[in-house]
Amino acid sequence: MKDIITLAIESSCDETAAAIIKNGREVLSNVVSTQIELHKKFGGVVPEVASRKHIENIDMVIQDALDEANLTFKDIDIIGVTYGPGLVGALLVGLSTAKALSFSLGIPLVGVNHIEGHIAANFIEHKDLKPPFICLIVSGGHTHLVEVKDYGEYEILGRTRDDAAGEAFDKIARALNLGYPGGPIIDKLSKIGNKNAIDFPRAYLEEDSFDFSFSGLKSAVLNYLNGKKMKKEEIISEDVAASFQEAVVEVLVHKVIKAAKLKDYDTIVLAGGVAANSGLRERLIEKCNQNNINVKYPPLHLCTDNAAMIGSAAYYDYIKGNISDLYLNAVPNLKLGEK
Ligand code: KG4
Ligand code: ZN
């Protein structure tokens, strides 16, 4: 079969990214221009600022991706692009660029669900990984526990009822004045803090539920910090970070292992920005070893937003015949499994 070369574009949040992927698994280039420094002073992503920066960056990022792969537009077979979920203005920059390229080059356009992209990051790293498996997707915007039954075929077992896991990390980091994004900083502090210092609540919810909730935990941490401030007592950020992370990790790992056992899966896959968390990885590996379950996760640079993962998901959509037309619009609240 002829090789299929995908040019993938991602601009759903604060990274402008383009990548070239061969046959859905091989990365020929993966360029990410992050806007983190720009948004840091606001303590989070400012949508309008993000859109404008995407416009400034996108042509350059695409050209860099082509140059790094030593290819030109003539070598590209399909264009893959994130069309949701995400910030509407940010999504539209990547999507409009992708449509223009698809039209002018006369090649297929494949709209990709960003969450599917996060899952597909694992296909790049683990060449022999194939569905079915259980996947825990934990990012700044999403927390899903899903059965991946086939490429592009999902059954959602549970999701967050309020904040996403990464959002909780970011909010707690902000309350501790640690900066943005909070996940990596909390992760680092947790290594030196005492995870048993503060007994924050664990939201297991109903016995048979695979849903998550992080708002109660967030309120508990904020109450703890306010109480300490009012009593003028010292706050040990390392201990707060470690105790908070422990409360998140314990519930995530418990539910994903329970789902794998109940549904009889022997492989658990992690995806999304919070999959970079060292505490989560360590605990999951330990529990999977105890239960004879394989565990896979992407390398750090493929956990957070990038276009390589979008290129992999686009390839599997394309070979299934899921090709988009030029009427494709951005869908800010696109759900997993929706086309
Ligand atoms: O997947 P991602 O890049 O963007 C979304 O699609 O949302 O995830 C970003 C999120 C942020 O909330 C960030 O704080 C979190 O992932 N994150 C982490 C770590 N690295 C990134 N959370 C916990 N531990 C980490 N090491
Ligand atoms: Zn993401």
Coordinates of N, CA and C in Angstrom, one line a residue, residues 26 50-51 57 64 76 81 86 88 121 123 153 164 176 186 197 217 223 256 265 269 282-283 290 294 306 330:
E26 N 4.2 7.2 12.4 CA 5.6 7.6 12.3 C 5.7 9.2 12.2
A50 N -5.2 34.3 22.5 CA -4.8 33.0 21.9 C -5.0 33.0 20.4
S51 N -6.3 33.5 20.0 CA -6.6 33.5 18.6 C -5.6 34.3 17.8
N57 N 1.2 33.0 14.1 CA 2.2 31.9 14.1 C 2.0 30.8 13.1
D64 N 7.7 25.3 9.1 CA 8.7 24.6 9.9 C 8.5 23.1 9.9
I76 N 2.2 16.0 0.4 CA 1.1 15.7 1.5 C -0.1 15.1 0.8
V81 N -7.1 18.1 10.9 CA -7.1 19.4 11.7 C -8.1 19.2 12.9
G86 N -12.7 22.9 22.1 CA -11.7 23.9 22.3 C -12.3 25.3 22.3
V88 N -13.4 28.6 20.5 CA -13.9 28.7 19.1 C -13.0 29.5 18.2
A121 N -2.1 9.7 20.6 CA -0.7 10.0 21.0 C -0.1 8.7 21.4
F123 N -0.7 5.7 20.0 CA -0.4 4.9 18.8 C 1.0 5.3 18.2
E153 N -13.9 4.2 17.9 CA -15.1 3.7 18.5 C -15.0 3.7 20.0
A164 N -12.3 19.6 35.2 CA -11.4 18.6 34.7 C -10.2 18.5 35.6
L176 N -2.1 28.8 45.4 CA -0.8 28.8 46.1 C 0.2 29.8 45.5
I186 N 2.9 21.6 40.6 CA 2.4 20.8 41.7 C 3.1 19.5 41.7
A197 N 0.2 14.7 54.8 CA 0.2 15.8 55.7 C -1.2 16.3 56.0
L217 N -13.0 18.7 46.3 CA -11.5 18.7 46.7 C -11.0 20.1 46.6
N223 N -10.5 26.1 51.4 CA -10.9 26.4 52.8 C -9.7 26.2 53.7
V256 N -9.9 3.6 37.3 CA -9.5 3.0 36.1 C -9.2 1.5 36.2
Y265 N -10.4 -6.0 30.7 CA -9.4 -5.5 29.8 C -8.0 -5.8 30.4
V269 N -4.5 2.6 29.1 CA -3.8 3.6 28.4 C -4.1 5.0 29.0
E282 N 3.3 6.7 38.4 CA 3.9 5.7 39.4 C 2.9 4.8 40.0
R283 N 1.8 5.5 40.5 CA 0.7 4.7 41.2 C 0.0 3.8 40.2
Q290 N 0.3 -5.1 40.2 CA -0.3 -6.0 41.1 C -1.5 -6.7 40.5
N294 N -1.4 -4.4 31.7 CA -0.4 -3.6 31.0 C -0.8 -2.1 31.1
N306 N -0.4 18.8 21.0 CA 0.6 18.8 19.9 C -0.2 18.3 18.6
A330 N -16.0 24.8 13.3 CA -15.5 24.6 14.7 C -16.6 24.2 15.6

